[in-house]
mmCIF file of C-alpha atoms and ligand atoms in Angstrom:
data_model
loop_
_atom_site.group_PDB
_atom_site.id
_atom_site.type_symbol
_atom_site.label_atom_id
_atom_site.label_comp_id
_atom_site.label_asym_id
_atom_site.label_seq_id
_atom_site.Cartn_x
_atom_site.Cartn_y
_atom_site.Cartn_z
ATOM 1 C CA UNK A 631 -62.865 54.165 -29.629
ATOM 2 C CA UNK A 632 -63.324 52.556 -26.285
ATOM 3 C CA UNK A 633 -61.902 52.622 -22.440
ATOM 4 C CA UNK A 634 -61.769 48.573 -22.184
ATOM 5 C CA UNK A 635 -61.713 47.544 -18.374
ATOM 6 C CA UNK A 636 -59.432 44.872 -18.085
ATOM 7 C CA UNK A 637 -61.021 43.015 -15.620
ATOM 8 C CA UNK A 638 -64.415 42.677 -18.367
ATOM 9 C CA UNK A 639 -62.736 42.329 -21.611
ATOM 10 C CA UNK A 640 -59.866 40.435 -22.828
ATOM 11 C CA UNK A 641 -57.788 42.345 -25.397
ATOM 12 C CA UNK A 642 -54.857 40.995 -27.863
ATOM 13 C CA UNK A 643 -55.063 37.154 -27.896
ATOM 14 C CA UNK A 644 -53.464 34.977 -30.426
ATOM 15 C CA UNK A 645 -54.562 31.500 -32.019
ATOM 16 C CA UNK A 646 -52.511 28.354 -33.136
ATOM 17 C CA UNK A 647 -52.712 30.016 -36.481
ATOM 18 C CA UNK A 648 -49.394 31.911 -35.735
ATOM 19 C CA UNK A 649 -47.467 28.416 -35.231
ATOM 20 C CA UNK A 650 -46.320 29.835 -31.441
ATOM 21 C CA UNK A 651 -49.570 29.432 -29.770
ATOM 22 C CA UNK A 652 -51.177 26.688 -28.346
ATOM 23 C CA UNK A 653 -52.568 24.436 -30.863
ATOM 24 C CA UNK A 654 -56.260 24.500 -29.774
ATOM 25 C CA UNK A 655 -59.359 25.571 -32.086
ATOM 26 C CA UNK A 656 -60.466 29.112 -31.828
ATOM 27 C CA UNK A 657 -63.488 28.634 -29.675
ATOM 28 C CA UNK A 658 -61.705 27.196 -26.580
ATOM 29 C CA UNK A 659 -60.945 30.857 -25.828
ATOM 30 C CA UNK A 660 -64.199 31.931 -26.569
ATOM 31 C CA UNK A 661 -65.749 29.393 -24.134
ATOM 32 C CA UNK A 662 -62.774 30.117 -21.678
ATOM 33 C CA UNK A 663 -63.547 33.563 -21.620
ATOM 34 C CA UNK A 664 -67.681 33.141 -21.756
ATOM 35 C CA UNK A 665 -66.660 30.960 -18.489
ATOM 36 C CA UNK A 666 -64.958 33.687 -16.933
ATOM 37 C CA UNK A 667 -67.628 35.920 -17.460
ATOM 38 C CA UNK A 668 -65.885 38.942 -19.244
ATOM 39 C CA UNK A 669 -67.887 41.169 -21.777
ATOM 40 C CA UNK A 670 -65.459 40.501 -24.616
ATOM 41 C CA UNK A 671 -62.606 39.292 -26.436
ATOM 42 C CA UNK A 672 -60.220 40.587 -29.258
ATOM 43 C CA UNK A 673 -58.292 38.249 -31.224
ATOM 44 C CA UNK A 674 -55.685 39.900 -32.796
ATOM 45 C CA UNK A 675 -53.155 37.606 -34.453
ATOM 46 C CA UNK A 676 -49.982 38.089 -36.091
ATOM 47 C CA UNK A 677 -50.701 39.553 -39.401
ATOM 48 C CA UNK A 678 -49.467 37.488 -42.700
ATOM 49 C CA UNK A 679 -48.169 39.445 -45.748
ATOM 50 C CA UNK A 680 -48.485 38.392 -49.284
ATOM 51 C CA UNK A 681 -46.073 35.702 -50.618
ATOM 52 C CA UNK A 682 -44.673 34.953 -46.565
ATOM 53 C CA UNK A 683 -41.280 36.618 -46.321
ATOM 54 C CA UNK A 684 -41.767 36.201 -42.153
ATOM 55 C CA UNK A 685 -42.064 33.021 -40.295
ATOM 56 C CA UNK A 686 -43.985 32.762 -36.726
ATOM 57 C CA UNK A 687 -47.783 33.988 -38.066
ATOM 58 C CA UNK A 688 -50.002 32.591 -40.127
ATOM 59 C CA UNK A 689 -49.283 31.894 -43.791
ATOM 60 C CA UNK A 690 -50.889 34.760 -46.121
ATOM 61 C CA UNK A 691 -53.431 31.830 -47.705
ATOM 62 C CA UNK A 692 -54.903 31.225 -44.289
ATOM 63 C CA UNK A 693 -56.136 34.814 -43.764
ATOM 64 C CA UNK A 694 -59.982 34.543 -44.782
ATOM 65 C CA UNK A 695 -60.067 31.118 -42.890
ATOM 66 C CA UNK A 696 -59.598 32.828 -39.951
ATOM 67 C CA UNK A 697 -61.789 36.092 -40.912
ATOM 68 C CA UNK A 698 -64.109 33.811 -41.471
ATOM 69 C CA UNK A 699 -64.358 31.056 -38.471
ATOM 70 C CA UNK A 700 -64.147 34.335 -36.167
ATOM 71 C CA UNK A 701 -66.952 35.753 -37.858
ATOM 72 C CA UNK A 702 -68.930 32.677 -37.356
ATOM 73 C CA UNK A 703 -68.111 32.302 -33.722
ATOM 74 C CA UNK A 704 -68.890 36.584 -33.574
ATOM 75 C CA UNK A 705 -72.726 35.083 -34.513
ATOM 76 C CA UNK A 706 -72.948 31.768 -32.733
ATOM 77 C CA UNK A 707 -71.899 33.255 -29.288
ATOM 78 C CA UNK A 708 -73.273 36.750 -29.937
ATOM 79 C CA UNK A 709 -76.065 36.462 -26.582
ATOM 80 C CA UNK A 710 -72.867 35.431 -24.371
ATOM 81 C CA UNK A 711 -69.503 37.791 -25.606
ATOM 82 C CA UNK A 712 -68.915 40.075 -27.684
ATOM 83 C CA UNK A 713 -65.821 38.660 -30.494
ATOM 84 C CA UNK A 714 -63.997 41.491 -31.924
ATOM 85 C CA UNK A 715 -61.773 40.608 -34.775
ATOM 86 C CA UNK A 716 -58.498 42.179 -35.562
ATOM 87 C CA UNK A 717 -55.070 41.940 -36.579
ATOM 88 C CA UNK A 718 -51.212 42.835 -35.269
ATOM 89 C CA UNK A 719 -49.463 44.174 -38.100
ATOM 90 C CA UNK A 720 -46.324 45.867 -38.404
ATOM 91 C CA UNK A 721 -45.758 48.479 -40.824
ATOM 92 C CA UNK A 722 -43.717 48.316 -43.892
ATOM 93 C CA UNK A 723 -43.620 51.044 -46.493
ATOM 94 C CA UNK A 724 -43.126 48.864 -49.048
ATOM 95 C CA UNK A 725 -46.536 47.013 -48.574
ATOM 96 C CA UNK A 726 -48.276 50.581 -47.918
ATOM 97 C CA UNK A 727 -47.365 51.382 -51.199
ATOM 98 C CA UNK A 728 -48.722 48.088 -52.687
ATOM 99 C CA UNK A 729 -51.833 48.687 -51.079
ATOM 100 C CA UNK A 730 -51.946 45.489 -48.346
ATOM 101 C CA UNK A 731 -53.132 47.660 -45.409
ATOM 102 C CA UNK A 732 -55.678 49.256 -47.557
ATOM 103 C CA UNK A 733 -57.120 45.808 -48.969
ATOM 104 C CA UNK A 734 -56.801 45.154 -44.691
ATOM 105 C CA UNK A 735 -59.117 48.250 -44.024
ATOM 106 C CA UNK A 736 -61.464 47.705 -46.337
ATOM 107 C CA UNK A 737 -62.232 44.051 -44.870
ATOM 108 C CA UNK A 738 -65.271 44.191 -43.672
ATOM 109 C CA UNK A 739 -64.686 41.201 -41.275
ATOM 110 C CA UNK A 740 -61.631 43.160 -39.856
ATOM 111 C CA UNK A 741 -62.710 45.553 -36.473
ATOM 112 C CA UNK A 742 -59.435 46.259 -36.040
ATOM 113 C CA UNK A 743 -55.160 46.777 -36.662
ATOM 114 C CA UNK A 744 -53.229 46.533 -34.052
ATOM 115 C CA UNK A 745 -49.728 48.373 -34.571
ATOM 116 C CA UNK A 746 -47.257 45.610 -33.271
ATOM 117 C CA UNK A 747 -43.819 47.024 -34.479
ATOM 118 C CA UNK A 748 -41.392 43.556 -33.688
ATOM 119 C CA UNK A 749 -39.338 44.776 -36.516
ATOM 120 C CA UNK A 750 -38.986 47.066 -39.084
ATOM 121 C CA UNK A 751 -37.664 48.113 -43.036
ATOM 122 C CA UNK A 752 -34.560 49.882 -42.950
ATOM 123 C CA UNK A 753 -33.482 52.253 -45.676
ATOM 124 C CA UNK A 754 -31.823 49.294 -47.525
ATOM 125 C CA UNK A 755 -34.845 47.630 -48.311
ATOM 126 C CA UNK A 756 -34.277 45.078 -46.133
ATOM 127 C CA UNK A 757 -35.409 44.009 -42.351
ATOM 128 C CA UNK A 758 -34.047 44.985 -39.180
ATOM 129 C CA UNK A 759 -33.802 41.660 -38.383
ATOM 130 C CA UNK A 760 -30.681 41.129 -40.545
ATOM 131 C CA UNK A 761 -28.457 43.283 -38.649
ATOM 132 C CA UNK A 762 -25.859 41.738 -36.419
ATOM 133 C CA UNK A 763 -26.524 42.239 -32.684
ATOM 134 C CA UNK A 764 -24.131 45.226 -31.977
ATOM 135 C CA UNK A 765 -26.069 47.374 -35.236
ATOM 136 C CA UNK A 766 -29.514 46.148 -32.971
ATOM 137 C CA UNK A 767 -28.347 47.118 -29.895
ATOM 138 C CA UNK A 768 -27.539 50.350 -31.070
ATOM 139 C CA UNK A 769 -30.079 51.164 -33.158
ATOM 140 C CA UNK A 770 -33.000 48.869 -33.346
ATOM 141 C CA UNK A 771 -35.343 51.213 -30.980
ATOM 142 C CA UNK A 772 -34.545 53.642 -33.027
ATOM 143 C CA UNK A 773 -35.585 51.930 -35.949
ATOM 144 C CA UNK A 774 -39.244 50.698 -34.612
ATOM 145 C CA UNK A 775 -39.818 53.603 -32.883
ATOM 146 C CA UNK A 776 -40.091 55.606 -36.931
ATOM 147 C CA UNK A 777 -42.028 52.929 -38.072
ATOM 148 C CA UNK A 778 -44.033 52.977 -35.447
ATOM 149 C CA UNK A 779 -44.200 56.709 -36.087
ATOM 150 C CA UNK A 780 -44.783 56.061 -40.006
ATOM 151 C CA UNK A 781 -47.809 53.383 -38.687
ATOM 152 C CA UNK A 782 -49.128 55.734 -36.785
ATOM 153 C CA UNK A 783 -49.881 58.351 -39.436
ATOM 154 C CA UNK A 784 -50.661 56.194 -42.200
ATOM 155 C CA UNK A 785 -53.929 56.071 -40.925
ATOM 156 C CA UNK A 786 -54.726 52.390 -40.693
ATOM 157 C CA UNK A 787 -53.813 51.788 -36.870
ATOM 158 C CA UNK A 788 -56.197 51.753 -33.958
ATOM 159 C CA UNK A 789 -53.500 50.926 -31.360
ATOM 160 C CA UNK A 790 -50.581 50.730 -30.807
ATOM 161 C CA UNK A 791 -48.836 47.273 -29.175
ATOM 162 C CA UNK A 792 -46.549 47.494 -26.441
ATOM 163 C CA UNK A 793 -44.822 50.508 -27.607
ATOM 164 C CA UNK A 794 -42.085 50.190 -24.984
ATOM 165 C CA UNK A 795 -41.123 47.100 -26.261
ATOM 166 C CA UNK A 796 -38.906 48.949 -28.790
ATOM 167 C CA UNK A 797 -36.803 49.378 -25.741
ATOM 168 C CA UNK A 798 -36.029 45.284 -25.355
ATOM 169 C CA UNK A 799 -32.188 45.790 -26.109
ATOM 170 C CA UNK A 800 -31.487 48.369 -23.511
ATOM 171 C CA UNK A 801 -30.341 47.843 -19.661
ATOM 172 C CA UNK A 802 -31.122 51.723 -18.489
ATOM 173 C CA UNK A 803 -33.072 54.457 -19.646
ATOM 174 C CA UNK A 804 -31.123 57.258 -21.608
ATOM 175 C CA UNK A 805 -32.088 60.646 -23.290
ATOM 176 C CA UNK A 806 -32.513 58.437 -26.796
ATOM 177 C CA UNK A 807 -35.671 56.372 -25.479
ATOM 178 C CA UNK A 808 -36.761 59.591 -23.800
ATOM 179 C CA UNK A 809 -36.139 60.966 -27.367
ATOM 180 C CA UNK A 810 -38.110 57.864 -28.906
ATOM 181 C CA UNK A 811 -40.668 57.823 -26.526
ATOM 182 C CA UNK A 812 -41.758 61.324 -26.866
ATOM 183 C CA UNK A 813 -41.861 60.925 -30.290
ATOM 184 C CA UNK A 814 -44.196 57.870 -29.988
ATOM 185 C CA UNK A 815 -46.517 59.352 -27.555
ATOM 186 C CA UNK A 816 -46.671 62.613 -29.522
ATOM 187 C CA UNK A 817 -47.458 61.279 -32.227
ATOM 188 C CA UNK A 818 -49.968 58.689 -31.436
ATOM 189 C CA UNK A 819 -51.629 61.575 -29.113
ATOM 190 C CA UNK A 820 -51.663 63.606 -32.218
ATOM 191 C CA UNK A 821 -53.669 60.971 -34.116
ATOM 192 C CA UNK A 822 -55.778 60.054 -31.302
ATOM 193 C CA UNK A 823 -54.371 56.220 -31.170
ATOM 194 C CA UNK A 824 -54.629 54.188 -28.034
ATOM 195 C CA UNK A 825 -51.281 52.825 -26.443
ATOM 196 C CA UNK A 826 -51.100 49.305 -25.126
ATOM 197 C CA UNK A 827 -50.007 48.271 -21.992
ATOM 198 C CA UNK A 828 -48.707 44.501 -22.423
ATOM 199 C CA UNK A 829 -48.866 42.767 -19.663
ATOM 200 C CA UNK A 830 -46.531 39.587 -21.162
ATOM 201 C CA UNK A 831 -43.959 42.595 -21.499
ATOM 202 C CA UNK A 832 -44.486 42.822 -17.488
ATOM 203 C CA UNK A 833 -43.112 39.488 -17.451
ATOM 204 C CA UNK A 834 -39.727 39.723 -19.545
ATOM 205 C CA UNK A 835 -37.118 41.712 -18.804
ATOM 206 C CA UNK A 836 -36.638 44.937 -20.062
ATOM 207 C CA UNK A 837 -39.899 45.060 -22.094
ATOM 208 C CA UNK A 838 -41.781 47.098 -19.722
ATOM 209 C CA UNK A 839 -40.548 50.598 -19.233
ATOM 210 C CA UNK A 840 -42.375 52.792 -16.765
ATOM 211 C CA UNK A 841 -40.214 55.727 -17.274
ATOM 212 C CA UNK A 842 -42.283 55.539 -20.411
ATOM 213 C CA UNK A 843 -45.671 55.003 -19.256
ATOM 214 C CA UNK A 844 -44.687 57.862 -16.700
ATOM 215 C CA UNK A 845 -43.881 60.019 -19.740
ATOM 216 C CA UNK A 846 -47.079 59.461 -21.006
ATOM 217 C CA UNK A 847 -49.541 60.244 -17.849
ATOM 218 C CA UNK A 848 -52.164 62.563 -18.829
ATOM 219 C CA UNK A 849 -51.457 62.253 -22.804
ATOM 220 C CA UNK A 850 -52.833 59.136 -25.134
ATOM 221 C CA UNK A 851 -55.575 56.680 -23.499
ATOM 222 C CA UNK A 852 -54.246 52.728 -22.545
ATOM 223 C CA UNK A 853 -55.442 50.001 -23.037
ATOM 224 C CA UNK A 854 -54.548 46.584 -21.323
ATOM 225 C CA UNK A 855 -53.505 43.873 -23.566
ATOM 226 C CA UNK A 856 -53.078 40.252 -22.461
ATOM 227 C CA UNK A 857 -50.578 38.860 -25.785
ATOM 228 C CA UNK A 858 -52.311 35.468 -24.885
ATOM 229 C CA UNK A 859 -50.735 32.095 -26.372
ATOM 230 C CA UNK A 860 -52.830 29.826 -25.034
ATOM 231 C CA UNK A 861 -56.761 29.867 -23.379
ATOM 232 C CA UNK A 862 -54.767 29.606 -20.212
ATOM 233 C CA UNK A 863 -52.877 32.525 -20.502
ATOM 234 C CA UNK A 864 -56.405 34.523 -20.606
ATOM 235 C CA UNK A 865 -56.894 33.536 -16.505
ATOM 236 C CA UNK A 866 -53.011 33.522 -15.487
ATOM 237 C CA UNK A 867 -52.206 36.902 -16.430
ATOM 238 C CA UNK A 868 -55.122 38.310 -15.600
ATOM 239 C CA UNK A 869 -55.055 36.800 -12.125
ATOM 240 C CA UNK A 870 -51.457 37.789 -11.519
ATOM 241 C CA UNK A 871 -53.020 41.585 -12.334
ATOM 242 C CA UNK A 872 -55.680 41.490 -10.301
ATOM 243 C CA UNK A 873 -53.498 40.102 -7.167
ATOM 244 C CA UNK A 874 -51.199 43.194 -7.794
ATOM 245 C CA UNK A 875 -53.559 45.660 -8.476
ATOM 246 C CA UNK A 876 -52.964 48.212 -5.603
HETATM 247 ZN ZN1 ZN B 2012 -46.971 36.086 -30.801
HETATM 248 ZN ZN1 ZN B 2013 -49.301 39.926 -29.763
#
């Protein structure tokens, strides 16, 4: 699909839509980013699901509002930046088998799914999410890192998001998330998916794992992502990667 330079094109940003971003229309970033002269910008917000069982994202109503002032902005600003349109889903069987990420991929508007795993179906039925912290700390990497696996061969995914993020509960790498990890990376590398290297996981602890990004030199291609919240984050983080950069 692409090698995206970081330092020309601004991948994974949010809008207010997901009721944890700034509340600012959508074309403050596009102006913000047209003013830092980059080549492009991906919006890819928090994916809704039909009838709202999750809070934090957009409600499932609002969906072709936002398909639909992106692909304005993708025409008005087409001779400054390129606007690429996507999602960050998770995957859920259940809604596989009711056909939501097909009705996604045949959305014409859509470029692109992002596979954001921040929690998962468990065997119950239910969400990951409802387990008490000692059942998460045990076993919630576990649990994201098969549905990331499941998302991953379904077909519908471009990229994956911050796949070491599954690893948020633990304090020190272990044979499990080497166990995890290599299943992740095979996987994706299998399917020929792009992982994402978060740089707001950079900035919490424990959501960046190099012993997994060491795992994966020489296997499936990276891509940068930015997880901007605000127009601002699209020149702090960036900034704080360039001073680093070695
Ligand atoms: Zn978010
Ligand atoms: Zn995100």
């Amino acid at each position: 699909m692409m090698f995206l330079n970081p330092e020309e094109n601004l991948f994974h940003v949010h809008t207010f839509r997901c009721r944890h971003a700034d509340e600012v229309p959508d074309d403050v970033y596009v102006k913000k980013a047209i003013e830092m002269g980059v080549k492009s910008i991906w919006f890819t917000d928090h994916a809704p699901f039909p009838e709202n069982p999750f809070g934090y994202r957009m409600m499932y109503d609002e969906l072709d509002e936002y398909l639909d002032t992106l692909s304005e902005f993708k025409d008005i600003y087409k001779n400054q930046i390129d606007i690429h349109i996507g999602l960050e889903a998770e995957y859920f069987p259940s809604y596989d088998k009711d056909g939501y990420y097909q009705q996604l991929k045949a959305d014409e508007r859509l470029d692109l799914l992002l596979l954001g795993q921040h929690m998962a179906q468990t065997d119950e039925g239910g969400y990951t999410f409802s387990w008490d912290k000692e059942k998460l700390d045990r076993d919630e990497a576990g649990a994201l890192g098969k549905a990331i696996c499941q998302g991953i061969e379904s077909g519908y995914f471009d990229i994956v998001a911050h796949p070491d993020r599954s690893f948020r509960r633990k304090k020190h790498w272990d044979d499990d998330m080497a166990d995890i990890s290599e299943n992740i990376i095979s996987t994706a590398g299998k399917h020929g998916l792009i992982l994402e290297q978060n740089e707001t996981s950079k900035r919490h602890k424990h959501h960046y794992w190099e012993e997994f990004w060491k795992m994966n030199e020489g296997r499936c291609q990276i891509v940068i992502g930015l997880d901007a919240h605000s127009p601002e984050e699209l020149v702090k983080i960036r900034r704080e990667k360039l001073c680093t950069r070695v």
